[in-house]
Short mmCIF file of C-alpha atoms and ligand atoms in Angstrom, two decimals:
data_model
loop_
_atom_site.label_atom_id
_atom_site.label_comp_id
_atom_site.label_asym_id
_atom_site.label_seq_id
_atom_site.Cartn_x
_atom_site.Cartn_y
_atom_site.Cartn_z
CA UNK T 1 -131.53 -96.20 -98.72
CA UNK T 2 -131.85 -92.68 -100.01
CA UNK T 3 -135.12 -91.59 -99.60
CA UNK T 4 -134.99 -93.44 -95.98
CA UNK T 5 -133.89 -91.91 -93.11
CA UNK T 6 -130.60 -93.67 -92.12
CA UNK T 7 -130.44 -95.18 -88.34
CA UNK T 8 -128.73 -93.23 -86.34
CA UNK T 9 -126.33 -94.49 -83.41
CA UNK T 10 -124.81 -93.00 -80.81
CA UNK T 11 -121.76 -93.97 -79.39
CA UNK T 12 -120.75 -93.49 -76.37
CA UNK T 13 -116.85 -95.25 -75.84
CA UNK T 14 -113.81 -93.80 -74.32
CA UNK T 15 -111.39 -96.25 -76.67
CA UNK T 16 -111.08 -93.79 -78.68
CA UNK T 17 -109.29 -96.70 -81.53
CA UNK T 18 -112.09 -98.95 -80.69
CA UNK T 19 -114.50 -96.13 -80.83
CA UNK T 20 -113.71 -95.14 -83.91
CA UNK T 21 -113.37 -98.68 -85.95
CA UNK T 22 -117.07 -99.21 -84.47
CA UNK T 23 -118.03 -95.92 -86.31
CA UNK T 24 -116.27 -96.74 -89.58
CA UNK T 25 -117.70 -100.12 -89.80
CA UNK T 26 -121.40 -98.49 -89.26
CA UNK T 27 -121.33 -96.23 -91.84
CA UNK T 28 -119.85 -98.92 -94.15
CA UNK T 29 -123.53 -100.44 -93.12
CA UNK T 30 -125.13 -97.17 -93.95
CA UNK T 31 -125.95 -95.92 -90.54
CA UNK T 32 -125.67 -92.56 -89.13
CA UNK T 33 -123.19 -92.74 -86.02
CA UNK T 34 -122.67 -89.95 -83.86
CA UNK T 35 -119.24 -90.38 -81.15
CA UNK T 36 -118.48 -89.29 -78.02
CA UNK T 37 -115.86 -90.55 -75.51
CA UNK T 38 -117.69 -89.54 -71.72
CA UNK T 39 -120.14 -90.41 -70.28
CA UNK T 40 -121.28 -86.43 -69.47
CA UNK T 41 -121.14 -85.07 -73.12
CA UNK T 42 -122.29 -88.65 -74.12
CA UNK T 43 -125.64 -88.33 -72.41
CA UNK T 44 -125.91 -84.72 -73.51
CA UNK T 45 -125.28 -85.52 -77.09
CA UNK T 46 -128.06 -88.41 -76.92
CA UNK T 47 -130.56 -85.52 -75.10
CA UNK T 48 -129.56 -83.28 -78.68
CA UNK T 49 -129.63 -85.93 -81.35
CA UNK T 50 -132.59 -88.12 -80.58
CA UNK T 51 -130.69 -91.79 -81.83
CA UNK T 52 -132.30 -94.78 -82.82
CA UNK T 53 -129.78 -96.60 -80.66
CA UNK T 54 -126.96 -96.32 -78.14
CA UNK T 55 -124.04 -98.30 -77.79
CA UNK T 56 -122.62 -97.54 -74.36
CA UNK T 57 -119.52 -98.25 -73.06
CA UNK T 58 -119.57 -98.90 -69.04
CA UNK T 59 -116.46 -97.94 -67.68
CA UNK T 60 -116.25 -94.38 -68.99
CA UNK T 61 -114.79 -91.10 -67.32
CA UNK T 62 -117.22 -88.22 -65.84
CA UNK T 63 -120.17 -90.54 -65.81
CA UNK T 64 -119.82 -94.19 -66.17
CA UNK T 65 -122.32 -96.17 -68.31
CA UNK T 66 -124.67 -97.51 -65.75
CA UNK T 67 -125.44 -94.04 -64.68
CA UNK T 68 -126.03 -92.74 -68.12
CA UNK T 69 -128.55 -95.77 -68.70
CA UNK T 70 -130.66 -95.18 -65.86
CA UNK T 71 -130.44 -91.28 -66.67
CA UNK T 72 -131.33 -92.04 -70.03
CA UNK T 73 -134.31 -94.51 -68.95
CA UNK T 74 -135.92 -91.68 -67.05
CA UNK T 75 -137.38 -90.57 -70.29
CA UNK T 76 -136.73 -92.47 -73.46
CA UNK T 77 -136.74 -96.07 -73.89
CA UNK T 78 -134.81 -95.74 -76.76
CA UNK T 79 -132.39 -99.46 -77.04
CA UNK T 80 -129.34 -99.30 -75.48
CA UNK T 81 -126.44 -101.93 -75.95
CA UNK T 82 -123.97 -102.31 -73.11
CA UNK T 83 -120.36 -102.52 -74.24
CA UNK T 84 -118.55 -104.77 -70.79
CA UNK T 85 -115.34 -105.99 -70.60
CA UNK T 86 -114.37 -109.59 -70.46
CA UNK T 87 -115.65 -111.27 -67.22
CA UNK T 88 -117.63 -107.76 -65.86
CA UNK T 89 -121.07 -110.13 -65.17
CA UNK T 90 -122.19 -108.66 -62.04
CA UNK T 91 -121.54 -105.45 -64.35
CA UNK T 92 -123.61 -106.93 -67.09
CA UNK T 93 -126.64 -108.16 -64.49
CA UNK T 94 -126.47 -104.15 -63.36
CA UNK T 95 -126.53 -103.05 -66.97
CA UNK T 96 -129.83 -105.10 -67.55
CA UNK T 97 -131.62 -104.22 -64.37
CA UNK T 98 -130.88 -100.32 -65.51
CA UNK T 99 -132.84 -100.55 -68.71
CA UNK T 100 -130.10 -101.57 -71.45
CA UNK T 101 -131.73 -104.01 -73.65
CA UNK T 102 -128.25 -105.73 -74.25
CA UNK T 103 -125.11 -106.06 -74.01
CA UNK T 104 -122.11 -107.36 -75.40
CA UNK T 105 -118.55 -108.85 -74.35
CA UNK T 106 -115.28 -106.73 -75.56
CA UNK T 107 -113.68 -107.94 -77.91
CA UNK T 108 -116.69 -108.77 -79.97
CA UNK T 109 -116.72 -109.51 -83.90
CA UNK T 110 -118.40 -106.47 -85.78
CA UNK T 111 -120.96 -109.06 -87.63
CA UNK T 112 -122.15 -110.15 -83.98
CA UNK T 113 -123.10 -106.15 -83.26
CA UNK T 114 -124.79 -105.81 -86.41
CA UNK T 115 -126.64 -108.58 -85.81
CA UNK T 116 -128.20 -106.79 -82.76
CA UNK T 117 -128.34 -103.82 -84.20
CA UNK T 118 -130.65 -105.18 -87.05
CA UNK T 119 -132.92 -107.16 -84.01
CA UNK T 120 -133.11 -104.12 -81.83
CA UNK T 121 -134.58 -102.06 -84.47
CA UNK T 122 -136.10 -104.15 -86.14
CA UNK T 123 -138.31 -104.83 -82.35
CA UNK T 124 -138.71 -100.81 -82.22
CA UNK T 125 -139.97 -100.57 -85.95
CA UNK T 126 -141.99 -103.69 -85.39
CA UNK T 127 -143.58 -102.06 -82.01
CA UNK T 128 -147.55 -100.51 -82.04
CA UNK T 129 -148.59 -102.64 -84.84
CA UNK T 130 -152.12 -105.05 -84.30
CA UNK T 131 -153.57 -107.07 -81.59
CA UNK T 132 -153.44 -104.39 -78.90
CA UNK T 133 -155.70 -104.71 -75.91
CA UNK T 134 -155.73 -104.80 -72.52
CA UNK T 135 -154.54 -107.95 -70.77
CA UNK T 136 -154.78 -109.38 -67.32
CA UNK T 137 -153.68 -112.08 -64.74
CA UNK T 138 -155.71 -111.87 -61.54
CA UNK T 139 -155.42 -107.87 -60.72
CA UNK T 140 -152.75 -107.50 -63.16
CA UNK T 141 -153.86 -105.16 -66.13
CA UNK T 142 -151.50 -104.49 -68.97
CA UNK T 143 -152.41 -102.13 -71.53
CA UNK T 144 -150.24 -103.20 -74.14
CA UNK T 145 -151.63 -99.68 -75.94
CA UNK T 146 -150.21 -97.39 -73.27
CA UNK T 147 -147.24 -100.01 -72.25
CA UNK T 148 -148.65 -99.85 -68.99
CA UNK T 149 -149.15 -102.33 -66.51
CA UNK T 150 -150.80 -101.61 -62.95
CA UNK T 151 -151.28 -104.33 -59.88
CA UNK T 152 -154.42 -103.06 -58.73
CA UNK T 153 -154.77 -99.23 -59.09
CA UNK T 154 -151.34 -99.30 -58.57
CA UNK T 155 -148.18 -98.30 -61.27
CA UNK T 156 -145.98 -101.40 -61.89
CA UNK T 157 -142.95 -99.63 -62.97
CA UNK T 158 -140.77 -101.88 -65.70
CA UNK T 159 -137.91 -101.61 -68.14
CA UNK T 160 -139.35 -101.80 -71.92
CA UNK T 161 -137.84 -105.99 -71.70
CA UNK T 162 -139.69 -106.84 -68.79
CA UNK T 163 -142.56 -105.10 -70.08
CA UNK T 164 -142.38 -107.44 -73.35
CA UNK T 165 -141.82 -110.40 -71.48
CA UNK T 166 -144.64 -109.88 -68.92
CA UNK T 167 -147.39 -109.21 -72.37
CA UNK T 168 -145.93 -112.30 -73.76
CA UNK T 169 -146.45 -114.92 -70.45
CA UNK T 170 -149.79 -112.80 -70.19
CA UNK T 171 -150.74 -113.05 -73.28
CA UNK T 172 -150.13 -116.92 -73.48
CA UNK T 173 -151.42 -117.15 -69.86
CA UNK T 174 -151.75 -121.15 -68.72
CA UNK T 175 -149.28 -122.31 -71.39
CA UNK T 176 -145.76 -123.19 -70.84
CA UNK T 177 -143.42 -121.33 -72.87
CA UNK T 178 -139.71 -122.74 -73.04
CA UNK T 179 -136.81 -120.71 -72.77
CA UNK T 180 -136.20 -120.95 -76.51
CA UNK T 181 -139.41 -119.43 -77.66
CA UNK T 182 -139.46 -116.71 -74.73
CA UNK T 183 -135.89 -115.54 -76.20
CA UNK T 184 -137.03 -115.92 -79.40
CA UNK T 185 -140.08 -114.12 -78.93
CA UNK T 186 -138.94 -111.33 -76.94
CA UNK T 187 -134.97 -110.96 -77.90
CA UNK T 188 -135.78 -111.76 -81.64
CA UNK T 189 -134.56 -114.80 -83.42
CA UNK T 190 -130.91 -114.05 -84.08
CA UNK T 191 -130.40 -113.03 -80.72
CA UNK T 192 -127.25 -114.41 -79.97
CA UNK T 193 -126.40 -113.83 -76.55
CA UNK T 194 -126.35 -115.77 -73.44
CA UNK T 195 -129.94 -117.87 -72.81
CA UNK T 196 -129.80 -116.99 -69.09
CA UNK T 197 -131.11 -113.57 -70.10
CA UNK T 198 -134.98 -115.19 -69.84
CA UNK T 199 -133.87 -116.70 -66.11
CA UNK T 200 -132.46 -112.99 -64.92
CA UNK T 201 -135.47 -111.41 -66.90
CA UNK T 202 -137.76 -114.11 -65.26
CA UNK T 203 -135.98 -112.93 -61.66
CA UNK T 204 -137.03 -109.26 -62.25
CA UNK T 205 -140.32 -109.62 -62.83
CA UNK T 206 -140.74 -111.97 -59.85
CA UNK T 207 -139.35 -109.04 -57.52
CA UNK T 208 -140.99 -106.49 -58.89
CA UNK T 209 -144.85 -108.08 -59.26
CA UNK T 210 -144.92 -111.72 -57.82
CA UNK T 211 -142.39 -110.54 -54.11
CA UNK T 212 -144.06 -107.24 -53.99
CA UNK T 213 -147.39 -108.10 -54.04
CA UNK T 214 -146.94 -111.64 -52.43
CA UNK T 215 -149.09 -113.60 -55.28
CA UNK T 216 -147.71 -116.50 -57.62
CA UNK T 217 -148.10 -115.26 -61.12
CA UNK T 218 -145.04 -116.51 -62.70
CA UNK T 219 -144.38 -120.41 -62.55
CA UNK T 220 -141.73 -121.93 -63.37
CA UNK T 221 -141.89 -126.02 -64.68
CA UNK T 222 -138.19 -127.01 -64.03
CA UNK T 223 -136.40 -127.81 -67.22
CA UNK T 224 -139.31 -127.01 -69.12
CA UNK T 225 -139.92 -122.95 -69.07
CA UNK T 226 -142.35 -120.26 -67.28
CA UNK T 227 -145.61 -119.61 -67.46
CA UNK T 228 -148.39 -117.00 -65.84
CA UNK T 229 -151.36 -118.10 -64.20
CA UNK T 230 -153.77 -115.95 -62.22
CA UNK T 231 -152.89 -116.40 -58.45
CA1 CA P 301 -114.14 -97.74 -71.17
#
């Protein structure tokens, strides 16, 4: 990995211990890893060092972890990895729905965060290659290009998932796509989180384009999967 620039992580944990085994064990794996243990200095250090990924703790002091997400959503869409304690899900439907791209239950085996590591970015490496266009569903546009996506003349604002989801059920418009290869397809094949992901991911999109615009463009075939269809 020499002539490579090295990922860099930031991490942003106020277990200091746990904090700092996470670190050790990254740059065993050859990553840069840059610590901080508040959620203040944490989002200021992420505004200064430009990392490939967070991993962000959400119960932190001065600024806790769904508040740095959505602060650092306003202009980066850089990955983020929740860090939740055991049994937080509301906490971990919150995280989602404020831009992280994952999350993970504490305690967690090291190999397991690796593994996302590697899919998260390996997805933002893999992003702006081929087959761009612009796609549509009815007056849906999405200009995959831009990562755009308007209902009308109007801005649909999404998180960079649900923006990934959307271009896939777009893009496969009239077919039925099963849970399996939606998670597969959008959350990467060792994903190894919790399927209901694609059912809360599924949920967002229907509030934010199918609710407020009062059309049907997501479907759902009950123990089947989703599709899109022009309403
Ligand atoms: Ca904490």
């Amino acid at each position: 990995m020499d002539d490579v620039k090295k990922p860099m992580i930031l991490i942003i944990e106020d277990e200091v211990k746990l904090a700092r085994f996470i670190e050790l064990e990254l740059k065993h794996e050859g990553y840069d890893v840059t610590v901080s243990n508040d959620g203040r200095d944490g989002l200021e250090r992420f505004e200064n060092s430009n990392p490939d990924v967070v991993l962000l703790d959400l119960m932190l002091p001065s600024l806790n972890g769904i508040e740095v997400c959505r602060r650092i959503r306003k202009t980066s869409d850089t990955p983020v990895i929740m860090l939740t304690a055991k049994g937080e899900t509301m906490d971990k439907v919150t995280g989602l729905d404020n831009g992280a791209d994952d999350y993970m239950t504490k305690p967690f085996a090291i190999e397991e965060l690796l593994a996302r590591l590697r899919v998260v970015l390996r997805r933002r490496s893999g992003s702006g290659n081929g087959t761009d266009s612009v796609l549509s569903a009815g007056a849906l546009t999405i200009d995959t290009a831009r990562h755009t996506v308007k209902y009308a003349d109007e801005m649909v604002e999404l998180t960079k998932r649900e923006f990934e989801l959307l271009e896939y059920l777009v893009r496969n418009k009239n077919i039925v796509l099963s849970r399996e290869q939606i998670l597969n397809k959008v959350w990467g094949y060792d994903y190894i989180g919790e399927t209901n992901v694609v059912d809360v991911y599924i949920r967002y999109l229907r509030t934010k384009i199918d609710d407020k615009y009062n059309i049907r463009l997501i479907h759902t075939i009950r123990g089947v999967g989703y599709y899109a269809k022009d309403d």
